[in-house]
Amino acid sequence: MRKYKYRRNKKKIGRNQRSVSLNHYVETLVVADASMVDFHQDGDIETYILTLMNMVSMLFQDPSLGNSVSIVVVKIILIEDPQSEPVLNVSTNADVTLRSFCKWQLGLNPGKDSHPHHHDVAILVTRKDICARQEAPCGTLGVAHIGGMCKASRSCSVNEDNGIMSAHTIAHELGHNFGMIHDTEKTGCKRREGNVIHIMTPNFEADTVTVNWSNCSRKDITRFLDKGLGQCLKDKPKDLDRYKYPDLPAGVMYDANYQCKLQFGKKATLCTPPDEICLHLWCSINNTCTTLLRPAAEGTYCGKHKWCKDRECVLNAGTSFSHRRRLGRLELVERMFQILWRGVSCDGKRVQSPDARLWREILRRREKEISDMQHSSLSTWGAYI
């Protein structure tokens, strides 16, 4: 994990016009590498990307940010054949990939901000298991240049796609581009407030209910914009609807079974008990149920006329999702009984009966395992650089 020495300036910054009163438009290029295109070849990858970016956009519109920032996708590039872009070197080494991607995207970006194909920031999304400073998989989820926004060669980031929650990774790395640093005790900002995790925390945790920006992040981006470092964000894109964000929540667009595939690969299937899905998404891999202790995405079907919201299964008045879910409740219960009675091993323990107490015990063991991993400096959801 990189360590950044940073002194938060407590003095007020003189300004002619406060940045919080201005609208800022982040014209965004999103690039999906060959590993992304290959993984999503059976689905609509563009819709998936826009679903993630819609979540990112909503995070930047959260009042806790304290500034008006609109994330506008102006271009999506899908790299189907890596040989077609030999200059772009995407590997498991996150730092090498970032340098390569920043240089590559610079060559695609027209110089004038008024050009219709100009972008203010470039985002690379990959399915490769990236790692900072080495050619080996690890818990790194993303890398970016701190304060790189509006600097043509540094306004870029690399992000690992491992499911719907990758939106948090993208938002986190964009935060770095805006000059935000990690929320830690050393920098004078808490990683969380109760069940609310701050977006710029170095590590996301299993008991996250919701996320927002910390006061420190709010001050960082305000200082960045007040210094005039976001000049490229003042022009409003001429075609705001070139790429339209989906109107439906991510959990409606992608059911729980598909979310398992996004997290663990195409062979993964859902094995979450009905009353557990909004709290933790359990997935079966090689006849073994496992979880990253992440909740199902907002809007995921969890019962008749119900969907997941803030890790709870709540009534959704006036909307039916029965035609969108691929696995019905009775099917799910039947599958759970089959898995449990078959004696599938969960975390090394043999499952003997379909009892709610059993699932609570499995969950307790899994939470302890994740907690032990965190104490060993490993992250539940991965680390951000």
Tab-separated table of C-alpha atoms in Angstrom:
chain	number	residue	atom	x	y	z
A	1	MET	CA	0.000	0.000	0.000
A	2	ARG	CA	1.427	3.343	-0.932
A	3	LYS	CA	1.788	5.913	1.801
A	4	TYR	CA	1.177	9.533	1.001
A	5	LYS	CA	2.394	12.361	3.195
A	6	TYR	CA	-0.225	15.007	3.093
A	7	ARG	CA	-0.987	17.929	5.355
A	8	ARG	CA	-4.557	19.100	5.357
A	9	ASN	CA	-4.570	22.892	5.154
A	10	LYS	CA	-6.940	24.226	7.779
A	11	LYS	CA	-6.632	27.804	6.546
A	12	LYS	CA	-9.411	29.227	4.451
A	13	ILE	CA	-8.597	29.625	0.775
A	14	GLY	CA	-9.359	32.963	-0.792
A	15	ARG	CA	-11.651	32.701	-3.793
A	16	ASN	CA	-13.469	34.918	-6.212
A	17	GLN	CA	-16.313	32.483	-6.697
A	18	ARG	CA	-16.924	29.396	-4.628
A	19	SER	CA	-16.687	26.138	-6.543
A	20	VAL	CA	-19.705	24.797	-4.681
A	21	SER	CA	-21.902	27.272	-6.556
A	22	LEU	CA	-20.722	26.112	-9.999
A	23	ASN	CA	-21.720	23.138	-12.117
A	24	HIS	CA	-18.906	20.804	-13.123
A	25	TYR	CA	-19.234	18.288	-15.954
A	26	VAL	CA	-16.760	15.409	-16.096
A	27	GLU	CA	-16.669	14.275	-19.736
A	28	THR	CA	-15.715	10.637	-19.341
A	29	LEU	CA	-14.141	8.083	-21.658
A	30	VAL	CA	-14.682	4.485	-20.524
A	31	VAL	CA	-12.488	1.763	-22.024
A	32	ALA	CA	-13.179	-1.957	-21.605
A	33	ASP	CA	-10.163	-4.132	-22.352
A	34	ALA	CA	-10.220	-7.528	-24.076
A	35	SER	CA	-10.700	-9.422	-20.803
A	36	MET	CA	-13.856	-7.381	-20.139
A	37	VAL	CA	-15.201	-7.863	-23.653
A	38	ASP	CA	-14.536	-11.601	-23.489
A	39	PHE	CA	-16.206	-12.017	-20.097
A	40	HIS	CA	-19.325	-10.094	-21.147
A	41	GLN	CA	-19.541	-11.539	-24.654
A	42	ASP	CA	-22.912	-13.160	-23.926
A	43	GLY	CA	-24.438	-9.956	-22.568
A	44	ASP	CA	-24.708	-6.277	-23.364
A	45	ILE	CA	-21.394	-4.919	-22.126
A	46	GLU	CA	-22.299	-1.328	-22.970
A	47	THR	CA	-25.402	-1.511	-20.768
A	48	TYR	CA	-23.315	-3.037	-17.986
A	49	ILE	CA	-20.763	-0.223	-18.211
A	50	LEU	CA	-23.517	2.392	-18.170
A	51	THR	CA	-25.097	0.682	-15.154
A	52	LEU	CA	-21.806	1.014	-13.272
A	53	MET	CA	-21.331	4.613	-14.397
A	54	ASN	CA	-24.894	5.441	-13.365
A	55	MET	CA	-24.014	4.302	-9.842
A	56	VAL	CA	-20.810	6.356	-9.991
A	57	SER	CA	-22.817	9.371	-11.135
A	58	MET	CA	-25.219	8.989	-8.216
A	59	LEU	CA	-22.328	8.809	-5.749
A	60	PHE	CA	-20.952	12.084	-7.104
A	61	GLN	CA	-24.391	13.654	-6.805
A	62	ASP	CA	-24.608	12.748	-3.124
A	63	PRO	CA	-25.038	15.902	-0.988
A	64	SER	CA	-22.081	14.856	1.176
A	65	LEU	CA	-19.735	15.818	-1.701
A	66	GLY	CA	-20.683	19.468	-1.254
A	67	ASN	CA	-20.108	20.318	-4.914
A	68	SER	CA	-22.112	19.988	-8.123
A	69	VAL	CA	-20.357	17.301	-10.179
A	70	SER	CA	-21.985	15.472	-13.088
A	71	ILE	CA	-20.310	12.358	-14.492
A	72	VAL	CA	-21.126	12.306	-18.221
A	73	VAL	CA	-20.027	9.392	-20.410
A	74	VAL	CA	-19.057	10.826	-23.804
A	75	LYS	CA	-17.378	7.778	-25.320
A	76	ILE	CA	-17.091	4.019	-24.763
A	77	ILE	CA	-14.321	1.990	-26.394
A	78	LEU	CA	-14.448	-1.819	-26.439
A	79	ILE	CA	-11.128	-3.512	-27.199
A	80	GLU	CA	-12.014	-6.912	-28.656
A	81	ASP	CA	-8.518	-7.818	-29.851
A	82	PRO	CA	-5.548	-6.676	-27.732
A	83	GLN	CA	-3.301	-7.029	-30.803
A	84	SER	CA	-5.244	-4.182	-32.411
A	85	GLU	CA	-3.887	-1.826	-29.742
A	86	PRO	CA	-0.248	-2.905	-29.275
A	87	VAL	CA	0.655	0.351	-27.531
A	88	LEU	CA	-1.808	-0.379	-24.708
A	89	ASN	CA	-0.261	-2.875	-22.295
A	90	VAL	CA	-2.844	-4.208	-19.837
A	91	SER	CA	-1.319	-6.623	-17.329
A	92	THR	CA	-1.762	-7.657	-13.704
A	93	ASN	CA	0.823	-4.997	-12.770
A	94	ALA	CA	-1.437	-2.061	-11.948
A	95	ASP	CA	1.265	0.613	-12.062
A	96	VAL	CA	2.605	-0.472	-15.450
A	97	THR	CA	-0.945	-0.664	-16.788
A	98	LEU	CA	-1.756	2.816	-15.485
A	99	ARG	CA	1.297	4.331	-17.180
A	100	SER	CA	0.489	2.556	-20.428
A	101	PHE	CA	-3.199	3.475	-20.357
A	102	CYS	CA	-2.581	7.143	-19.523
A	103	LYS	CA	-0.179	7.425	-22.454
A	104	TRP	CA	-2.550	5.549	-24.790
A	105	GLN	CA	-5.640	7.608	-23.958
A	106	LEU	CA	-3.680	10.834	-24.416
A	107	GLY	CA	-3.229	9.978	-28.079
A	108	LEU	CA	-7.000	9.623	-28.479
A	109	ASN	CA	-7.930	12.904	-26.847
A	110	PRO	CA	-8.421	15.986	-29.075
A	111	GLY	CA	-6.610	18.989	-27.683
A	112	LYS	CA	-9.516	21.424	-27.654
A	113	ASP	CA	-12.014	21.078	-24.834
A	114	SER	CA	-14.779	22.098	-27.226
A	115	HIS	CA	-14.152	19.133	-29.548
A	116	PRO	CA	-17.088	16.651	-29.474
A	117	HIS	CA	-14.722	13.707	-28.861
A	118	HIS	CA	-12.750	15.402	-26.099
A	119	HIS	CA	-12.722	13.731	-22.681
A	120	ASP	CA	-11.730	15.137	-19.295
A	121	VAL	CA	-10.934	11.774	-17.712
A	122	ALA	CA	-10.318	8.247	-18.986
A	123	ILE	CA	-11.362	5.109	-17.099
A	124	LEU	CA	-10.027	1.650	-17.925
A	125	VAL	CA	-12.059	-1.330	-16.695
A	126	THR	CA	-10.497	-4.800	-16.759
A	127	ARG	CA	-11.294	-8.299	-15.502
A	128	LYS	CA	-7.608	-8.937	-14.803
A	129	ASP	CA	-6.669	-9.358	-11.142
A	130	ILE	CA	-4.442	-6.308	-10.867
A	131	CYS	CA	-1.844	-5.684	-8.205
A	132	ALA	CA	0.215	-2.622	-7.370
A	133	ARG	CA	3.950	-2.812	-7.959
A	134	GLN	CA	4.090	-6.470	-8.979
A	135	GLU	CA	3.025	-8.988	-11.619
A	136	ALA	CA	0.868	-11.124	-9.339
A	137	PRO	CA	-2.785	-11.118	-8.262
A	138	CYS	CA	-3.575	-9.418	-4.950
A	139	GLY	CA	-6.240	-7.310	-3.261
A	140	THR	CA	-5.681	-4.128	-5.280
A	141	LEU	CA	-8.879	-2.959	-6.976
A	142	GLY	CA	-7.814	0.282	-8.620
A	143	VAL	CA	-5.059	2.835	-9.188
A	144	ALA	CA	-5.109	6.499	-10.181
A	145	HIS	CA	-3.056	9.699	-10.115
A	146	ILE	CA	-3.910	11.949	-7.176
A	147	GLY	CA	-4.907	15.395	-8.430
A	148	GLY	CA	-4.680	14.305	-12.062
A	149	MET	CA	-8.041	15.707	-13.174
A	150	CYS	CA	-7.726	18.116	-16.129
A	151	LYS	CA	-4.063	17.176	-16.574
A	152	ALA	CA	-4.260	15.415	-19.932
A	153	SER	CA	-1.556	12.830	-19.237
A	154	ARG	CA	-2.620	12.093	-15.643
A	155	SER	CA	-6.425	12.247	-15.714
A	156	CYS	CA	-6.898	8.496	-15.858
A	157	SER	CA	-7.409	5.389	-13.744
A	158	VAL	CA	-7.354	1.590	-13.912
A	159	ASN	CA	-10.203	-0.334	-12.278
A	160	GLU	CA	-10.765	-4.046	-11.724
A	161	ASP	CA	-14.259	-5.294	-12.540
A	162	ASN	CA	-15.501	-7.849	-10.033
A	163	GLY	CA	-19.202	-7.140	-10.049
A	164	ILE	CA	-21.707	-4.379	-9.460
A	165	MET	CA	-19.729	-2.962	-6.538
A	166	SER	CA	-16.969	-2.040	-8.998
A	167	ALA	CA	-18.842	1.259	-9.198
A	168	HIS	CA	-17.401	2.078	-5.771
A	169	THR	CA	-13.902	1.386	-7.080
A	170	ILE	CA	-14.408	3.721	-10.039
A	171	ALA	CA	-15.827	6.464	-7.798
A	172	HIS	CA	-12.912	6.031	-5.385
A	173	GLU	CA	-10.307	6.382	-8.129
A	174	LEU	CA	-12.118	9.411	-9.574
A	175	GLY	CA	-11.930	10.857	-6.075
A	176	HIS	CA	-8.145	10.525	-6.242
A	177	ASN	CA	-8.196	12.319	-9.607
A	178	PHE	CA	-9.990	15.159	-7.804
A	179	GLY	CA	-7.185	15.407	-5.262
A	180	MET	CA	-8.807	13.327	-2.530
A	181	ILE	CA	-6.623	11.157	-0.348
A	182	HIS	CA	-7.547	8.165	1.780
A	183	ASP	CA	-9.667	8.612	4.879
A	184	THR	CA	-7.481	7.358	7.708
A	185	GLU	CA	-6.717	8.369	11.267
A	186	LYS	CA	-3.332	9.684	10.106
A	187	THR	CA	-4.955	12.165	7.718
A	188	GLY	CA	-7.471	13.267	10.334
A	189	CYS	CA	-10.569	11.638	8.891
A	190	LYS	CA	-12.446	8.528	9.958
A	191	ARG	CA	-12.943	5.686	7.514
A	192	ARG	CA	-16.554	5.332	8.584
A	193	GLU	CA	-19.381	6.707	10.681
A	194	GLY	CA	-21.309	3.772	12.140
A	195	ASN	CA	-22.527	1.616	9.254
A	196	VAL	CA	-21.700	4.325	6.719
A	197	ILE	CA	-18.393	3.752	4.947
A	198	HIS	CA	-16.641	6.748	3.445
A	199	ILE	CA	-15.876	6.335	-0.248
A	200	MET	CA	-12.212	7.240	0.177
A	201	THR	CA	-11.525	4.561	2.789
A	202	PRO	CA	-8.507	2.432	1.802
A	203	ASN	CA	-10.531	-0.745	2.368
A	204	PHE	CA	-14.223	-1.451	2.034
A	205	GLU	CA	-15.692	-3.622	4.781
A	206	ALA	CA	-18.293	-6.358	5.022
A	207	ASP	CA	-20.814	-4.576	7.245
A	208	THR	CA	-21.198	-1.586	4.938
A	209	VAL	CA	-24.820	-0.432	4.717
A	210	THR	CA	-24.303	2.711	2.703
A	211	VAL	CA	-21.482	4.946	1.508
A	212	ASN	CA	-20.879	8.671	1.279
A	213	TRP	CA	-18.091	11.235	1.162
A	214	SER	CA	-16.306	12.263	4.347
A	215	ASN	CA	-15.848	15.870	5.397
A	216	CYS	CA	-12.186	15.525	4.449
A	217	SER	CA	-13.058	14.394	0.919
A	218	ARG	CA	-15.477	17.282	0.656
A	219	LYS	CA	-12.739	19.716	1.672
A	220	ASP	CA	-10.225	18.099	-0.695
A	221	ILE	CA	-12.407	18.423	-3.803
A	222	THR	CA	-13.537	21.924	-2.836
A	223	ARG	CA	-9.920	23.010	-2.405
A	224	PHE	CA	-9.014	21.395	-5.729
A	225	LEU	CA	-11.787	23.217	-7.593
A	226	ASP	CA	-11.302	26.522	-5.759
A	227	LYS	CA	-7.667	26.572	-6.865
A	228	GLY	CA	-8.867	26.530	-10.462
A	229	LEU	CA	-7.569	23.012	-11.108
A	230	GLY	CA	-10.867	21.903	-12.626
A	231	GLN	CA	-11.089	24.388	-15.486
A	232	CYS	CA	-11.773	21.640	-18.038
A	233	LEU	CA	-14.980	20.746	-16.199
A	234	LYS	CA	-16.760	24.044	-16.740
A	235	ASP	CA	-18.011	23.388	-20.269
A	236	LYS	CA	-21.334	21.586	-20.554
A	237	PRO	CA	-21.287	18.683	-23.049
A	238	LYS	CA	-23.358	19.443	-26.139
A	239	ASP	CA	-24.875	15.955	-26.233
A	240	LEU	CA	-25.730	14.917	-22.684
A	241	ASP	CA	-27.850	12.000	-23.900
A	242	ARG	CA	-25.260	10.379	-26.163
A	243	TYR	CA	-24.986	7.591	-23.609
A	244	LYS	CA	-28.110	7.457	-21.499
A	245	TYR	CA	-27.929	5.878	-18.061
A	246	PRO	CA	-30.376	3.045	-17.288
A	247	ASP	CA	-33.485	4.105	-15.370
A	248	LEU	CA	-33.589	0.912	-13.287
A	249	PRO	CA	-31.447	-0.004	-10.248
A	250	ALA	CA	-28.525	-2.351	-10.825
A	251	GLY	CA	-30.230	-5.228	-9.008
A	252	VAL	CA	-33.145	-5.055	-11.424
A	253	MET	CA	-30.856	-4.986	-14.439
A	254	TYR	CA	-28.839	-7.943	-13.129
A	255	ASP	CA	-30.461	-10.564	-10.897
A	256	ALA	CA	-28.706	-12.239	-7.986
A	257	ASN	CA	-27.676	-15.282	-10.003
A	258	TYR	CA	-25.924	-13.090	-12.573
A	259	GLN	CA	-24.319	-11.035	-9.793
A	260	CYS	CA	-22.688	-14.280	-8.606
A	261	LYS	CA	-21.211	-14.787	-12.065
A	262	LEU	CA	-19.880	-11.223	-12.047
A	263	GLN	CA	-18.137	-11.841	-8.722
A	264	PHE	CA	-16.848	-15.393	-9.097
A	265	GLY	CA	-16.941	-16.244	-12.794
A	266	LYS	CA	-19.346	-17.676	-15.316
A	267	LYS	CA	-19.763	-21.033	-13.555
A	268	ALA	CA	-20.914	-19.495	-10.277
A	269	THR	CA	-24.567	-19.837	-9.275
A	270	LEU	CA	-26.719	-18.438	-6.508
A	271	CYS	CA	-27.001	-20.355	-3.227
A	272	THR	CA	-28.223	-17.618	-0.885
A	273	PRO	CA	-31.205	-18.370	1.396
A	274	PRO	CA	-34.119	-16.021	0.621
A	275	ASP	CA	-33.921	-14.071	3.879
A	276	GLU	CA	-30.168	-13.536	3.548
A	277	ILE	CA	-29.741	-12.182	0.036
A	278	CYS	CA	-29.882	-8.457	0.853
A	279	LEU	CA	-27.302	-8.849	3.605
A	280	HIS	CA	-24.812	-11.209	1.974
A	281	LEU	CA	-24.732	-12.717	-1.494
A	282	TRP	CA	-23.742	-16.392	-1.298
A	283	CYS	CA	-22.600	-18.102	-4.477
A	284	SER	CA	-21.849	-21.725	-5.328
A	285	ILE	CA	-18.498	-22.523	-6.938
A	286	ASN	CA	-17.640	-26.175	-7.555
A	287	ASN	CA	-20.472	-27.227	-5.213
A	288	THR	CA	-19.174	-25.013	-2.427
A	289	CYS	CA	-21.061	-21.982	-1.158
A	290	THR	CA	-18.888	-18.947	-0.533
A	291	THR	CA	-19.326	-15.220	-0.089
A	292	LEU	CA	-17.342	-12.000	-0.183
A	293	LEU	CA	-19.793	-10.743	2.462
A	294	ARG	CA	-21.110	-8.213	-0.023
A	295	PRO	CA	-24.831	-7.507	-0.201
A	296	ALA	CA	-26.820	-8.064	-3.359
A	297	ALA	CA	-27.118	-4.903	-5.445
A	298	GLU	CA	-29.822	-2.342	-4.742
A	299	GLY	CA	-33.056	-3.426	-6.405
A	300	THR	CA	-32.353	-7.170	-6.305
A	301	TYR	CA	-35.502	-9.306	-6.018
A	302	CYS	CA	-35.844	-10.763	-2.513
A	303	GLY	CA	-39.520	-11.748	-2.308
A	304	LYS	CA	-42.925	-11.016	-3.770
A	305	HIS	CA	-43.160	-7.257	-4.374
A	306	LYS	CA	-39.877	-6.802	-2.487
A	307	TRP	CA	-36.375	-5.702	-3.376
A	308	CYS	CA	-33.092	-4.998	-1.593
A	309	LYS	CA	-32.448	-1.518	-0.274
A	310	ASP	CA	-29.714	-0.580	2.204
A	311	ARG	CA	-29.086	-4.286	2.932
A	312	GLU	CA	-32.721	-4.902	3.845
A	313	CYS	CA	-35.548	-6.630	1.975
A	314	VAL	CA	-38.292	-4.022	1.748
A	315	LEU	CA	-41.599	-3.651	-0.049
A	316	ASN	CA	-41.396	-2.028	-3.435
A	317	ALA	CA	-44.737	-0.352	-3.979
A	318	GLY	CA	-46.154	-0.309	-7.483
A	319	THR	CA	-43.407	-2.184	-9.343
A	320	SER	CA	-43.300	-5.847	-10.309
A	321	PHE	CA	-39.990	-7.536	-10.993
A	322	SER	CA	-41.305	-11.057	-11.565
A	323	HIS	CA	-40.639	-10.845	-15.302
A	324	ARG	CA	-37.036	-9.740	-14.748
A	325	ARG	CA	-35.771	-12.276	-12.231
A	326	ARG	CA	-34.312	-15.486	-13.577
A	327	LEU	CA	-34.652	-17.521	-10.387
A	328	GLY	CA	-37.973	-17.586	-8.517
A	329	ARG	CA	-38.307	-17.845	-4.761
A	330	LEU	CA	-39.632	-21.434	-4.815
A	331	GLU	CA	-36.834	-22.449	-7.163
A	332	LEU	CA	-34.333	-20.814	-4.822
A	333	VAL	CA	-35.724	-22.587	-1.755
A	334	GLU	CA	-35.708	-25.908	-3.630
A	335	ARG	CA	-32.102	-25.340	-4.698
A	336	MET	CA	-31.105	-24.473	-1.139
A	337	PHE	CA	-32.636	-27.727	0.154
A	338	GLN	CA	-30.836	-29.705	-2.558
A	339	ILE	CA	-27.522	-28.084	-1.727
A	340	LEU	CA	-27.939	-28.527	2.022
A	341	TRP	CA	-29.139	-32.130	1.951
A	342	ARG	CA	-26.436	-33.084	-0.545
A	343	GLY	CA	-23.893	-32.177	2.094
A	344	VAL	CA	-22.079	-29.480	0.139
A	345	SER	CA	-19.020	-28.234	1.955
A	346	CYS	CA	-19.105	-24.581	2.973
A	347	ASP	CA	-15.739	-23.271	4.121
A	348	GLY	CA	-14.563	-26.793	4.921
A	349	LYS	CA	-17.559	-27.764	7.074
A	350	ARG	CA	-20.044	-30.413	6.009
A	351	VAL	CA	-23.623	-29.182	5.754
A	352	GLN	CA	-26.112	-31.582	7.355
A	353	SER	CA	-29.562	-29.980	7.440
A	354	PRO	CA	-31.534	-27.047	5.979
A	355	ASP	CA	-31.752	-25.153	9.236
A	356	ALA	CA	-31.635	-21.371	9.625
A	357	ARG	CA	-29.298	-21.877	12.572
A	358	LEU	CA	-26.899	-23.618	10.232
A	359	TRP	CA	-26.699	-20.618	7.926
A	360	ARG	CA	-26.151	-18.313	10.871
A	361	GLU	CA	-23.252	-20.510	11.980
A	362	ILE	CA	-21.787	-20.611	8.462
A	363	LEU	CA	-22.080	-16.839	8.264
A	364	ARG	CA	-20.484	-16.446	11.695
A	365	ARG	CA	-17.502	-18.551	10.588
A	366	ARG	CA	-17.203	-16.632	7.313
A	367	GLU	CA	-17.297	-13.279	9.125
A	368	LYS	CA	-14.590	-14.490	11.510
A	369	GLU	CA	-12.490	-15.650	8.552
A	370	ILE	CA	-12.822	-12.267	6.854
A	371	SER	CA	-12.074	-10.483	10.133
A	372	ASP	CA	-8.891	-12.540	10.544
A	373	MET	CA	-7.919	-11.653	6.981
A	374	GLN	CA	-8.401	-7.951	7.709
A	375	HIS	CA	-6.209	-8.203	10.798
A	376	SER	CA	-3.587	-9.700	8.517
A	377	SER	CA	-3.742	-6.517	6.402
A	378	LEU	CA	-5.922	-8.165	3.753
A	379	SER	CA	-9.100	-6.477	2.589
A	380	THR	CA	-12.619	-7.836	2.398
A	381	TRP	CA	-13.428	-5.876	-0.716
A	382	GLY	CA	-9.911	-5.142	-1.802
A	383	ALA	CA	-7.540	-2.259	-1.483
A	384	TYR	CA	-7.395	1.018	-3.305
A	385	ILE	CA	-4.219	2.796	-4.292
